[in-house]
Amino acid sequence: MIKGITSVAGIASVEAYEGLGSLFRALGFEQGRGWEQSDGRGAAFLAPLGNLELVTGRVPAAPTLLIEVTQLAATHDIVRGWMEEHMRGQDASLPLQPIEATHWNSRMFTVDLAPELHLGFWESENPLHGKPIAIEGDLSAAGKRFAIVVARWNAVITDRLLQGALDALYRSGAAKADVEIVRVPGAWEVPSAARTLAETKRFNAIITLGVLLRGETAHYEAIYTEVARGIGQSQQETGVPHAFGVLTCETLEQALDRAGLKAGNKGFEAGIAAIEMASLGPKLNAAAGARS
Ligand code: DLZ
């Protein structure tokens, strides 16, 4: 039932709030979905793992907000560089402590980034500590850019697929300005448009949508094979994830079932896959970097 833990830190000044956002992004936090109201706003920064620790007896002399990292010295350098730039002139002795050994087989440094924000950054001596069981993408589309290529042929169905894909993106936090929709004549044209978009490197993922009906297409298999191959090739050669939402159906009824009736909406599923893959790439690169 438990899904996650949120620690809320109130920041008194707007300047400090905005500055801290730049530091947390530089440290590699993933930006989550924020909020804004007339009397305040919030910015979320996501970490792959979290835990709530209850302590009794000897309480460790550590801040109550601890961030586990994989490269403590590099983290210390980033924090020091940021403080020198953002807190210059405020206090000659920066409230950044050196890295020290803890009594729990780790090394840690503490820092006061704001009067309300006392943090401890630490790294375990055991390289496997805190390692997630699997690396996987998350389902936040906030701050990511998507292109959707949708075929006009069989528009009664592809429009529903498009609505499904947009539903997935917007409900997962994508901004409307970050979603580009491109319409092409038919499924045959989907791969080349997807490739052109992917090559711009402006998008974190591409969603391809179309419907091929066996009865309507003389060389159904040949067309389908080329469309699937072209989309797959574009994904592999550009390195930009492409979600595959091109339906191949025997009948119109079958296609309708997959576009929001009996068998879900394949456009929605393609949208969710695109969101997940858009965040997986950076995580895989970060994991590879941490290992090297
Ligand atoms: C020509 C054609 C046919 C017969 N059937 C379909 C179909 O079921 N689904 C689809 O998306 N497109 C179809 N097309 C159009 C081709 O994909 C393509 O747009 C045209 O051949 C022009 O290149």
PDB file of C-alpha atoms and ligand atoms in Angstrom:
ATOM      1  CA  MET A   1       0.000   0.000   0.000  1.00  0.00           C
ATOM      2  CA  ILE A   2       2.855   2.408   0.729  1.00  0.00           C
ATOM      3  CA  LYS A   3       4.009   4.234  -2.418  1.00  0.00           C
ATOM      4  CA  GLY A   4       6.660   6.732  -1.275  1.00  0.00           C
ATOM      5  CA  ILE A   5       7.899   9.180   1.327  1.00  0.00           C
ATOM      6  CA  THR A   6       7.928  12.963   1.064  1.00  0.00           C
ATOM      7  CA  SER A   7       9.908  15.248   3.335  1.00  0.00           C
ATOM      8  CA  VAL A   8       8.716  18.856   3.186  1.00  0.00           C
ATOM      9  CA  ALA A   9      11.260  21.653   3.789  1.00  0.00           C
ATOM     10  CA  GLY A  10       9.928  25.201   4.080  1.00  0.00           C
ATOM     11  CA  ILE A  11      12.270  27.748   2.485  1.00  0.00           C
ATOM     12  CA  ALA A  12      11.791  31.327   3.679  1.00  0.00           C
ATOM     13  CA  SER A  13      13.122  33.314   0.722  1.00  0.00           C
ATOM     14  CA  VAL A  14      12.092  32.961  -2.924  1.00  0.00           C
ATOM     15  CA  GLU A  15      15.729  33.538  -4.019  1.00  0.00           C
ATOM     16  CA  ALA A  16      16.945  30.655  -1.856  1.00  0.00           C
ATOM     17  CA  TYR A  17      14.079  28.455  -3.131  1.00  0.00           C
ATOM     18  CA  GLU A  18      15.014  29.117  -6.761  1.00  0.00           C
ATOM     19  CA  GLY A  19      18.753  28.770  -6.156  1.00  0.00           C
ATOM     20  CA  LEU A  20      18.298  25.464  -4.378  1.00  0.00           C
ATOM     21  CA  GLY A  21      16.384  24.137  -7.370  1.00  0.00           C
ATOM     22  CA  SER A  22      19.425  24.710  -9.584  1.00  0.00           C
ATOM     23  CA  LEU A  23      21.697  22.942  -7.083  1.00  0.00           C
ATOM     24  CA  PHE A  24      19.420  19.938  -6.688  1.00  0.00           C
ATOM     25  CA  ARG A  25      19.176  19.545 -10.455  1.00  0.00           C
ATOM     26  CA  ALA A  26      22.976  19.793 -10.766  1.00  0.00           C
ATOM     27  CA  LEU A  27      23.301  17.076  -8.122  1.00  0.00           C
ATOM     28  CA  GLY A  28      21.234  14.753 -10.289  1.00  0.00           C
ATOM     29  CA  PHE A  29      17.876  14.817  -8.546  1.00  0.00           C
ATOM     30  CA  GLU A  30      15.063  14.120 -10.953  1.00  0.00           C
ATOM     31  CA  GLN A  31      12.608  16.991 -11.107  1.00  0.00           C
ATOM     32  CA  GLY A  32       9.153  15.877 -10.033  1.00  0.00           C
ATOM     33  CA  ARG A  33       5.824  17.565 -10.413  1.00  0.00           C
ATOM     34  CA  GLY A  34       5.692  20.902  -8.643  1.00  0.00           C
ATOM     35  CA  TRP A  35       2.736  23.082  -7.730  1.00  0.00           C
ATOM     36  CA  GLU A  36       1.941  26.770  -7.645  1.00  0.00           C
ATOM     37  CA  GLN A  37      -0.782  28.711  -5.840  1.00  0.00           C
ATOM     38  CA  SER A  38      -1.309  32.401  -5.175  1.00  0.00           C
ATOM     39  CA  ASP A  39       0.318  32.163  -1.742  1.00  0.00           C
ATOM     40  CA  GLY A  40       3.118  29.694  -2.336  1.00  0.00           C
ATOM     41  CA  ARG A  41       4.691  27.064  -4.542  1.00  0.00           C
ATOM     42  CA  GLY A  42       6.506  23.790  -4.233  1.00  0.00           C
ATOM     43  CA  ALA A  43       9.195  21.990  -6.223  1.00  0.00           C
ATOM     44  CA  ALA A  44       9.591  18.221  -5.962  1.00  0.00           C
ATOM     45  CA  PHE A  45      12.923  16.446  -6.316  1.00  0.00           C
ATOM     46  CA  LEU A  46      12.770  12.703  -6.713  1.00  0.00           C
ATOM     47  CA  ALA A  47      15.209  10.039  -5.563  1.00  0.00           C
ATOM     48  CA  PRO A  48      15.068   6.384  -6.596  1.00  0.00           C
ATOM     49  CA  LEU A  49      14.798   5.121  -3.014  1.00  0.00           C
ATOM     50  CA  GLY A  50      13.607   6.429   0.315  1.00  0.00           C
ATOM     51  CA  ASN A  51      13.103   5.136   3.818  1.00  0.00           C
ATOM     52  CA  LEU A  52      11.756   6.298   7.136  1.00  0.00           C
ATOM     53  CA  GLU A  53      14.092   5.435   9.990  1.00  0.00           C
ATOM     54  CA  LEU A  54      12.963   5.238  13.609  1.00  0.00           C
ATOM     55  CA  VAL A  55      15.747   5.405  16.202  1.00  0.00           C
ATOM     56  CA  THR A  56      15.866   4.836  19.910  1.00  0.00           C
ATOM     57  CA  GLY A  57      18.737   4.911  22.399  1.00  0.00           C
ATOM     58  CA  ARG A  58      21.882   6.472  20.910  1.00  0.00           C
ATOM     59  CA  VAL A  59      20.695   8.731  18.113  1.00  0.00           C
ATOM     60  CA  PRO A  60      23.427   9.308  15.491  1.00  0.00           C
ATOM     61  CA  ALA A  61      24.750  12.868  15.366  1.00  0.00           C
ATOM     62  CA  ALA A  62      23.485  13.402  11.827  1.00  0.00           C
ATOM     63  CA  PRO A  63      20.946  15.720  10.202  1.00  0.00           C
ATOM     64  CA  THR A  64      17.431  14.324  10.041  1.00  0.00           C
ATOM     65  CA  LEU A  65      17.495  14.712   6.263  1.00  0.00           C
ATOM     66  CA  LEU A  66      20.126  12.396   4.782  1.00  0.00           C
ATOM     67  CA  ILE A  67      20.859  11.909   1.093  1.00  0.00           C
ATOM     68  CA  GLU A  68      22.751   8.815   0.027  1.00  0.00           C
ATOM     69  CA  VAL A  69      25.012   9.296  -2.994  1.00  0.00           C
ATOM     70  CA  THR A  70      27.463   7.218  -5.006  1.00  0.00           C
ATOM     71  CA  GLN A  71      30.266   9.786  -5.491  1.00  0.00           C
ATOM     72  CA  LEU A  72      30.616  11.698  -2.257  1.00  0.00           C
ATOM     73  CA  ALA A  73      33.741  13.703  -3.165  1.00  0.00           C
ATOM     74  CA  ALA A  74      32.189  14.850  -6.464  1.00  0.00           C
ATOM     75  CA  THR A  75      28.976  15.744  -4.617  1.00  0.00           C
ATOM     76  CA  HIS A  76      31.014  17.785  -2.110  1.00  0.00           C
ATOM     77  CA  ASP A  77      32.691  19.643  -5.001  1.00  0.00           C
ATOM     78  CA  ILE A  78      29.331  20.447  -6.627  1.00  0.00           C
ATOM     79  CA  VAL A  79      27.870  21.734  -3.353  1.00  0.00           C
ATOM     80  CA  ARG A  80      30.986  23.821  -2.601  1.00  0.00           C
ATOM     81  CA  GLY A  81      30.997  25.301  -6.118  1.00  0.00           C
ATOM     82  CA  TRP A  82      27.328  26.171  -5.864  1.00  0.00           C
ATOM     83  CA  MET A  83      27.764  27.759  -2.429  1.00  0.00           C
ATOM     84  CA  GLU A  84      30.720  29.833  -3.588  1.00  0.00           C
ATOM     85  CA  GLU A  85      28.592  31.148  -6.428  1.00  0.00           C
ATOM     86  CA  HIS A  86      25.281  31.605  -4.619  1.00  0.00           C
ATOM     87  CA  MET A  87      26.289  32.420  -1.026  1.00  0.00           C
ATOM     88  CA  ARG A  88      29.319  34.605  -1.764  1.00  0.00           C
ATOM     89  CA  GLY A  89      29.600  37.490   0.660  1.00  0.00           C
ATOM     90  CA  GLN A  90      26.995  36.117   3.046  1.00  0.00           C
ATOM     91  CA  ASP A  91      29.373  34.426   5.447  1.00  0.00           C
ATOM     92  CA  ALA A  92      33.139  34.051   5.204  1.00  0.00           C
ATOM     93  CA  SER A  93      32.998  30.584   6.745  1.00  0.00           C
ATOM     94  CA  LEU A  94      30.724  28.549   4.504  1.00  0.00           C
ATOM     95  CA  PRO A  95      28.439  26.207   6.471  1.00  0.00           C
ATOM     96  CA  LEU A  96      29.855  23.240   4.553  1.00  0.00           C
ATOM     97  CA  GLN A  97      31.669  20.621   6.598  1.00  0.00           C
ATOM     98  CA  PRO A  98      34.455  18.392   5.242  1.00  0.00           C
ATOM     99  CA  ILE A  99      33.859  14.729   4.496  1.00  0.00           C
ATOM    100  CA  GLU A 100      34.326  12.611   7.620  1.00  0.00           C
ATOM    101  CA  ALA A 101      33.994   8.967   8.564  1.00  0.00           C
ATOM    102  CA  THR A 102      30.841   8.052  10.500  1.00  0.00           C
ATOM    103  CA  HIS A 103      30.515   5.237  13.020  1.00  0.00           C
ATOM    104  CA  TRP A 104      28.174   3.420  10.603  1.00  0.00           C
ATOM    105  CA  ASN A 105      30.689   2.321   7.934  1.00  0.00           C
ATOM    106  CA  SER A 106      30.112   5.384   5.825  1.00  0.00           C
ATOM    107  CA  ARG A 107      31.531   8.786   5.060  1.00  0.00           C
ATOM    108  CA  MET A 108      29.435  11.928   5.286  1.00  0.00           C
ATOM    109  CA  PHE A 109      29.477  15.708   5.041  1.00  0.00           C
ATOM    110  CA  THR A 110      26.868  18.077   6.352  1.00  0.00           C
ATOM    111  CA  VAL A 111      25.804  21.418   4.968  1.00  0.00           C
ATOM    112  CA  ASP A 112      23.395  24.236   5.823  1.00  0.00           C
ATOM    113  CA  LEU A 113      21.981  25.284   2.482  1.00  0.00           C
ATOM    114  CA  ALA A 114      19.380  27.546   4.070  1.00  0.00           C
ATOM    115  CA  PRO A 115      18.435  28.283   7.688  1.00  0.00           C
ATOM    116  CA  GLU A 116      15.717  25.661   7.334  1.00  0.00           C
ATOM    117  CA  LEU A 117      17.726  23.135   5.359  1.00  0.00           C
ATOM    118  CA  HIS A 118      20.379  21.159   7.243  1.00  0.00           C
ATOM    119  CA  LEU A 119      21.419  18.206   5.071  1.00  0.00           C
ATOM    120  CA  GLY A 120      23.791  15.286   5.339  1.00  0.00           C
ATOM    121  CA  PHE A 121      25.213  13.698   2.169  1.00  0.00           C
ATOM    122  CA  TRP A 122      26.682  10.253   2.736  1.00  0.00           C
ATOM    123  CA  GLU A 123      28.157   7.284   0.946  1.00  0.00           C
ATOM    124  CA  SER A 124      28.302   3.767   2.280  1.00  0.00           C
ATOM    125  CA  GLU A 125      31.609   1.897   2.208  1.00  0.00           C
ATOM    126  CA  ASN A 126      29.634  -1.064   0.881  1.00  0.00           C
ATOM    127  CA  PRO A 127      29.179  -0.334  -2.854  1.00  0.00           C
ATOM    128  CA  LEU A 128      26.045  -2.534  -2.946  1.00  0.00           C
ATOM    129  CA  HIS A 129      24.308  -0.622  -0.149  1.00  0.00           C
ATOM    130  CA  GLY A 130      21.075   1.013  -1.262  1.00  0.00           C
ATOM    131  CA  LYS A 131      21.453  -0.331  -4.767  1.00  0.00           C
ATOM    132  CA  PRO A 132      18.002  -0.680  -6.286  1.00  0.00           C
ATOM    133  CA  ILE A 133      16.977  -4.229  -7.196  1.00  0.00           C
ATOM    134  CA  ALA A 134      16.387  -3.117 -10.757  1.00  0.00           C
ATOM    135  CA  ILE A 135      16.978   0.003 -12.776  1.00  0.00           C
ATOM    136  CA  GLU A 136      13.663   1.137 -14.191  1.00  0.00           C
ATOM    137  CA  GLY A 137      12.126   4.237 -15.646  1.00  0.00           C
ATOM    138  CA  ASP A 138       9.529   6.201 -13.739  1.00  0.00           C
ATOM    139  CA  LEU A 139       6.172   7.508 -14.837  1.00  0.00           C
ATOM    140  CA  SER A 140       6.720  11.237 -14.483  1.00  0.00           C
ATOM    141  CA  ALA A 141       6.486  13.122 -17.783  1.00  0.00           C
ATOM    142  CA  ALA A 142       7.134  16.529 -16.186  1.00  0.00           C
ATOM    143  CA  GLY A 143       9.866  18.493 -17.945  1.00  0.00           C
ATOM    144  CA  LYS A 144      10.137  15.963 -20.795  1.00  0.00           C
ATOM    145  CA  ARG A 145       9.396  16.610 -24.478  1.00  0.00           C
ATOM    146  CA  PHE A 146       7.406  14.216 -26.662  1.00  0.00           C
ATOM    147  CA  ALA A 147       6.455  14.001 -30.336  1.00  0.00           C
ATOM    148  CA  ILE A 148       3.460  11.985 -31.503  1.00  0.00           C
ATOM    149  CA  VAL A 149       3.311  10.819 -35.134  1.00  0.00           C
ATOM    150  CA  VAL A 150      -0.224   9.793 -36.019  1.00  0.00           C
ATOM    151  CA  ALA A 151      -1.542   8.383 -39.315  1.00  0.00           C
ATOM    152  CA  ARG A 152      -4.677   9.964 -40.811  1.00  0.00           C
ATOM    153  CA  TRP A 153      -5.747   6.705 -42.490  1.00  0.00           C
ATOM    154  CA  ASN A 154      -8.492   5.088 -40.334  1.00  0.00           C
ATOM    155  CA  ALA A 155      -8.753   8.397 -38.447  1.00  0.00           C
ATOM    156  CA  VAL A 156     -11.819   7.241 -36.558  1.00  0.00           C
ATOM    157  CA  ILE A 157      -9.459   4.909 -34.685  1.00  0.00           C
ATOM    158  CA  THR A 158      -6.181   6.799 -34.800  1.00  0.00           C
ATOM    159  CA  ASP A 159      -7.900   9.864 -33.274  1.00  0.00           C
ATOM    160  CA  ARG A 160      -8.852   7.706 -30.297  1.00  0.00           C
ATOM    161  CA  LEU A 161      -5.306   6.403 -30.032  1.00  0.00           C
ATOM    162  CA  LEU A 162      -4.083   9.997 -30.080  1.00  0.00           C
ATOM    163  CA  GLN A 163      -6.502  10.947 -27.284  1.00  0.00           C
ATOM    164  CA  GLY A 164      -5.223   7.973 -25.274  1.00  0.00           C
ATOM    165  CA  ALA A 165      -1.580   8.959 -25.763  1.00  0.00           C
ATOM    166  CA  LEU A 166      -2.284  12.596 -24.818  1.00  0.00           C
ATOM    167  CA  ASP A 167      -4.218  11.449 -21.757  1.00  0.00           C
ATOM    168  CA  ALA A 168      -1.193   9.414 -20.612  1.00  0.00           C
ATOM    169  CA  LEU A 169       1.229  12.321 -21.161  1.00  0.00           C
ATOM    170  CA  TYR A 170      -0.841  15.098 -19.579  1.00  0.00           C
ATOM    171  CA  ARG A 171      -1.968  13.060 -16.586  1.00  0.00           C
ATOM    172  CA  SER A 172       1.670  12.152 -15.944  1.00  0.00           C
ATOM    173  CA  GLY A 173       2.729  15.796 -15.822  1.00  0.00           C
ATOM    174  CA  ALA A 174       3.757  16.674 -19.400  1.00  0.00           C
ATOM    175  CA  ALA A 175       3.222  20.328 -20.308  1.00  0.00           C
ATOM    176  CA  LYS A 176       1.064  20.983 -23.390  1.00  0.00           C
ATOM    177  CA  ALA A 177       3.869  23.070 -24.899  1.00  0.00           C
ATOM    178  CA  ASP A 178       6.192  20.061 -24.634  1.00  0.00           C
ATOM    179  CA  VAL A 179       4.049  17.773 -26.802  1.00  0.00           C
ATOM    180  CA  GLU A 180       4.215  18.076 -30.591  1.00  0.00           C
ATOM    181  CA  ILE A 181       1.658  16.258 -32.781  1.00  0.00           C
ATOM    182  CA  VAL A 182       2.538  15.414 -36.379  1.00  0.00           C
ATOM    183  CA  ARG A 183      -0.078  13.981 -38.755  1.00  0.00           C
ATOM    184  CA  VAL A 184       0.950  11.866 -41.751  1.00  0.00           C
ATOM    185  CA  PRO A 185      -1.196  10.294 -44.522  1.00  0.00           C
ATOM    186  CA  GLY A 186      -0.933   6.645 -43.476  1.00  0.00           C
ATOM    187  CA  ALA A 187       1.025   4.099 -41.472  1.00  0.00           C
ATOM    188  CA  TRP A 188       3.541   3.828 -44.329  1.00  0.00           C
ATOM    189  CA  GLU A 189       4.638   7.429 -43.703  1.00  0.00           C
ATOM    190  CA  VAL A 190       4.987   7.071 -39.915  1.00  0.00           C
ATOM    191  CA  PRO A 191       8.617   5.825 -39.797  1.00  0.00           C
ATOM    192  CA  SER A 192      10.139   8.599 -41.901  1.00  0.00           C
ATOM    193  CA  ALA A 193       8.354  11.353 -39.953  1.00  0.00           C
ATOM    194  CA  ALA A 194       9.359   9.707 -36.666  1.00  0.00           C
ATOM    195  CA  ARG A 195      12.966   9.557 -37.809  1.00  0.00           C
ATOM    196  CA  THR A 196      13.058  13.206 -38.879  1.00  0.00           C
ATOM    197  CA  LEU A 197      11.690  14.209 -35.471  1.00  0.00           C
ATOM    198  CA  ALA A 198      14.092  11.921 -33.593  1.00  0.00           C
ATOM    199  CA  GLU A 199      17.088  13.309 -35.468  1.00  0.00           C
ATOM    200  CA  THR A 200      16.308  16.823 -34.234  1.00  0.00           C
ATOM    201  CA  LYS A 201      17.167  15.528 -30.716  1.00  0.00           C
ATOM    202  CA  ARG A 202      14.462  17.843 -29.401  1.00  0.00           C
ATOM    203  CA  PHE A 203      12.405  15.018 -27.931  1.00  0.00           C
ATOM    204  CA  ASN A 204      12.901  12.593 -25.060  1.00  0.00           C
ATOM    205  CA  ALA A 205      10.643  10.056 -26.791  1.00  0.00           C
ATOM    206  CA  ILE A 206       8.514   9.620 -29.920  1.00  0.00           C
ATOM    207  CA  ILE A 207       5.081   7.959 -29.943  1.00  0.00           C
ATOM    208  CA  THR A 208       4.011   6.341 -33.226  1.00  0.00           C
ATOM    209  CA  LEU A 209       0.302   5.721 -33.873  1.00  0.00           C
ATOM    210  CA  GLY A 210      -1.508   4.107 -36.786  1.00  0.00           C
ATOM    211  CA  VAL A 211      -3.913   1.333 -37.777  1.00  0.00           C
ATOM    212  CA  LEU A 212      -3.368  -1.205 -40.522  1.00  0.00           C
ATOM    213  CA  LEU A 213      -6.459  -3.225 -41.447  1.00  0.00           C
ATOM    214  CA  ARG A 214      -5.816  -6.456 -43.294  1.00  0.00           C
ATOM    215  CA  GLY A 215      -8.870  -6.144 -45.502  1.00  0.00           C
ATOM    216  CA  GLU A 216      -7.914  -2.701 -46.762  1.00  0.00           C
ATOM    217  CA  THR A 217      -4.267  -3.253 -47.525  1.00  0.00           C
ATOM    218  CA  ALA A 218      -3.227  -5.261 -50.523  1.00  0.00           C
ATOM    219  CA  HIS A 219       0.192  -6.113 -49.141  1.00  0.00           C
ATOM    220  CA  TYR A 220      -0.671  -5.901 -45.493  1.00  0.00           C
ATOM    221  CA  GLU A 221       2.252  -8.042 -44.284  1.00  0.00           C
ATOM    222  CA  ALA A 222       4.771  -6.199 -46.444  1.00  0.00           C
ATOM    223  CA  ILE A 223       3.547  -2.778 -45.294  1.00  0.00           C
ATOM    224  CA  TYR A 224       3.381  -3.818 -41.659  1.00  0.00           C
ATOM    225  CA  THR A 225       6.880  -5.314 -41.716  1.00  0.00           C
ATOM    226  CA  GLU A 226       8.338  -2.152 -43.230  1.00  0.00           C
ATOM    227  CA  VAL A 227       6.532   0.124 -40.778  1.00  0.00           C
ATOM    228  CA  ALA A 228       7.689  -1.919 -37.775  1.00  0.00           C
ATOM    229  CA  ARG A 229      11.225  -2.174 -39.154  1.00  0.00           C
ATOM    230  CA  GLY A 230      11.415   1.552 -39.941  1.00  0.00           C
ATOM    231  CA  ILE A 231      10.244   2.589 -36.490  1.00  0.00           C
ATOM    232  CA  GLY A 232      12.592   0.117 -34.799  1.00  0.00           C
ATOM    233  CA  GLN A 233      15.501   1.238 -36.951  1.00  0.00           C
ATOM    234  CA  SER A 234      14.834   4.894 -36.200  1.00  0.00           C
ATOM    235  CA  GLN A 235      14.847   4.103 -32.481  1.00  0.00           C
ATOM    236  CA  GLN A 236      18.085   2.128 -32.654  1.00  0.00           C
ATOM    237  CA  GLU A 237      19.979   4.499 -34.916  1.00  0.00           C
ATOM    238  CA  THR A 238      18.958   7.759 -33.228  1.00  0.00           C
ATOM    239  CA  GLY A 239      18.983   6.481 -29.635  1.00  0.00           C
ATOM    240  CA  VAL A 240      15.639   8.200 -29.017  1.00  0.00           C
ATOM    241  CA  PRO A 241      12.971   5.859 -27.586  1.00  0.00           C
ATOM    242  CA  HIS A 242      10.030   5.202 -29.968  1.00  0.00           C
ATOM    243  CA  ALA A 243       6.828   3.780 -28.498  1.00  0.00           C
ATOM    244  CA  PHE A 244       5.061   1.499 -30.963  1.00  0.00           C
ATOM    245  CA  GLY A 245       1.342   2.184 -31.235  1.00  0.00           C
ATOM    246  CA  VAL A 246       0.647   0.933 -34.755  1.00  0.00           C
ATOM    247  CA  LEU A 247      -2.222  -1.561 -34.598  1.00  0.00           C
ATOM    248  CA  THR A 248      -2.520  -4.451 -36.998  1.00  0.00           C
ATOM    249  CA  CYS A 249      -6.045  -5.814 -37.037  1.00  0.00           C
ATOM    250  CA  GLU A 250      -8.218  -8.111 -39.079  1.00  0.00           C
ATOM    251  CA  THR A 251     -11.328  -5.951 -38.758  1.00  0.00           C
ATOM    252  CA  LEU A 252     -12.455  -2.461 -37.847  1.00  0.00           C
ATOM    253  CA  GLU A 253     -14.210  -3.869 -34.798  1.00  0.00           C
ATOM    254  CA  GLN A 254     -10.973  -5.386 -33.517  1.00  0.00           C
ATOM    255  CA  ALA A 255      -9.243  -2.050 -33.994  1.00  0.00           C
ATOM    256  CA  LEU A 256     -11.985  -0.164 -32.145  1.00  0.00           C
ATOM    257  CA  ASP A 257     -11.695  -2.592 -29.245  1.00  0.00           C
ATOM    258  CA  ARG A 258      -8.004  -1.637 -28.956  1.00  0.00           C
ATOM    259  CA  ALA A 259      -8.705   2.066 -29.197  1.00  0.00           C
ATOM    260  CA  GLY A 260     -10.700   2.535 -26.024  1.00  0.00           C
ATOM    261  CA  LEU A 261     -13.379  -0.135 -26.027  1.00  0.00           C
ATOM    262  CA  LYS A 262     -12.996  -3.757 -24.869  1.00  0.00           C
ATOM    263  CA  ALA A 263      -9.213  -4.107 -25.029  1.00  0.00           C
ATOM    264  CA  GLY A 264      -8.011  -0.835 -23.493  1.00  0.00           C
ATOM    265  CA  ASN A 265      -6.434   1.970 -25.464  1.00  0.00           C
ATOM    266  CA  LYS A 266      -3.135   1.128 -27.172  1.00  0.00           C
ATOM    267  CA  GLY A 267      -2.419   4.837 -27.602  1.00  0.00           C
ATOM    268  CA  PHE A 268      -2.500   5.269 -23.826  1.00  0.00           C
ATOM    269  CA  GLU A 269      -0.210   2.255 -23.430  1.00  0.00           C
ATOM    270  CA  ALA A 270       2.214   3.675 -25.994  1.00  0.00           C
ATOM    271  CA  GLY A 271       2.179   7.008 -24.126  1.00  0.00           C
ATOM    272  CA  ILE A 272       3.039   5.326 -20.823  1.00  0.00           C
ATOM    273  CA  ALA A 273       5.819   3.302 -22.477  1.00  0.00           C
ATOM    274  CA  ALA A 274       7.263   6.508 -23.961  1.00  0.00           C
ATOM    275  CA  ILE A 275       7.247   8.218 -20.547  1.00  0.00           C
ATOM    276  CA  GLU A 276       8.982   5.275 -18.911  1.00  0.00           C
ATOM    277  CA  MET A 277      11.624   4.972 -21.643  1.00  0.00           C
ATOM    278  CA  ALA A 278      12.246   8.733 -21.617  1.00  0.00           C
ATOM    279  CA  SER A 279      13.486   8.465 -18.031  1.00  0.00           C
ATOM    280  CA  LEU A 280      15.210   5.095 -18.349  1.00  0.00           C
ATOM    281  CA  GLY A 281      18.004   6.252 -20.689  1.00  0.00           C
ATOM    282  CA  PRO A 282      19.467   8.846 -18.279  1.00  0.00           C
ATOM    283  CA  LYS A 283      19.255   6.313 -15.437  1.00  0.00           C
ATOM    284  CA  LEU A 284      21.116   3.682 -17.455  1.00  0.00           C
ATOM    285  CA  ASN A 285      23.790   6.241 -18.340  1.00  0.00           C
ATOM    286  CA  ALA A 286      24.074   7.313 -14.696  1.00  0.00           C
ATOM    287  CA  ALA A 287      24.401   3.672 -13.594  1.00  0.00           C
ATOM    288  CA  ALA A 288      27.088   3.066 -16.229  1.00  0.00           C
ATOM    289  CA  GLY A 289      28.909   6.246 -15.114  1.00  0.00           C
ATOM    290  CA  ALA A 290      28.758   5.196 -11.461  1.00  0.00           C
ATOM    291  CA  ARG A 291      30.308   1.823 -12.314  1.00  0.00           C
ATOM    292  CA  SER A 292      33.184   3.247 -14.384  1.00  0.00           C
TER     293      SER A 292
HETATM  294  C1  DLZ B   1      -3.106   2.514 -49.011  1.00  0.00           C
HETATM  295  C2  DLZ B   1      -3.395   2.136 -47.593  1.00  0.00           C
HETATM  296  C3  DLZ B   1      -4.213   1.021 -47.345  1.00  0.00           C
HETATM  297  C4  DLZ B   1      -4.812   0.207 -48.435  1.00  0.00           C
HETATM  298  N1  DLZ B   1      -4.506   0.671 -46.071  1.00  0.00           N
HETATM  299  C5  DLZ B   1      -4.001   1.386 -45.040  1.00  0.00           C
HETATM  300  C6  DLZ B   1      -4.280   1.041 -43.700  1.00  0.00           C
HETATM  301  O1  DLZ B   1      -4.993   0.095 -43.374  1.00  0.00           O
HETATM  302  N2  DLZ B   1      -3.729   1.809 -42.716  1.00  0.00           N
HETATM  303  C7  DLZ B   1      -2.930   2.889 -42.983  1.00  0.00           C
HETATM  304  O2  DLZ B   1      -2.454   3.558 -42.036  1.00  0.00           O
HETATM  305  N3  DLZ B   1      -2.668   3.223 -44.248  1.00  0.00           N
HETATM  306  C8  DLZ B   1      -3.174   2.524 -45.279  1.00  0.00           C
HETATM  307  N4  DLZ B   1      -2.880   2.882 -46.547  1.00  0.00           N
HETATM  308  C9  DLZ B   1      -2.108   4.116 -46.807  1.00  0.00           C
HETATM  309  C10 DLZ B   1      -0.579   3.916 -46.764  1.00  0.00           C
HETATM  310  O3  DLZ B   1      -0.142   3.756 -45.439  1.00  0.00           O
HETATM  311  C11 DLZ B   1       0.121   5.146 -47.371  1.00  0.00           C
HETATM  312  O4  DLZ B   1      -0.287   6.311 -46.708  1.00  0.00           O
HETATM  313  C12 DLZ B   1      -0.193   5.325 -48.857  1.00  0.00           C
HETATM  314  O5  DLZ B   1       0.119   4.145 -49.541  1.00  0.00           O
HETATM  315  C13 DLZ B   1       0.599   6.487 -49.457  1.00  0.00           C
HETATM  316  O6  DLZ B   1       1.993   6.272 -49.375  1.00  0.00           O
END
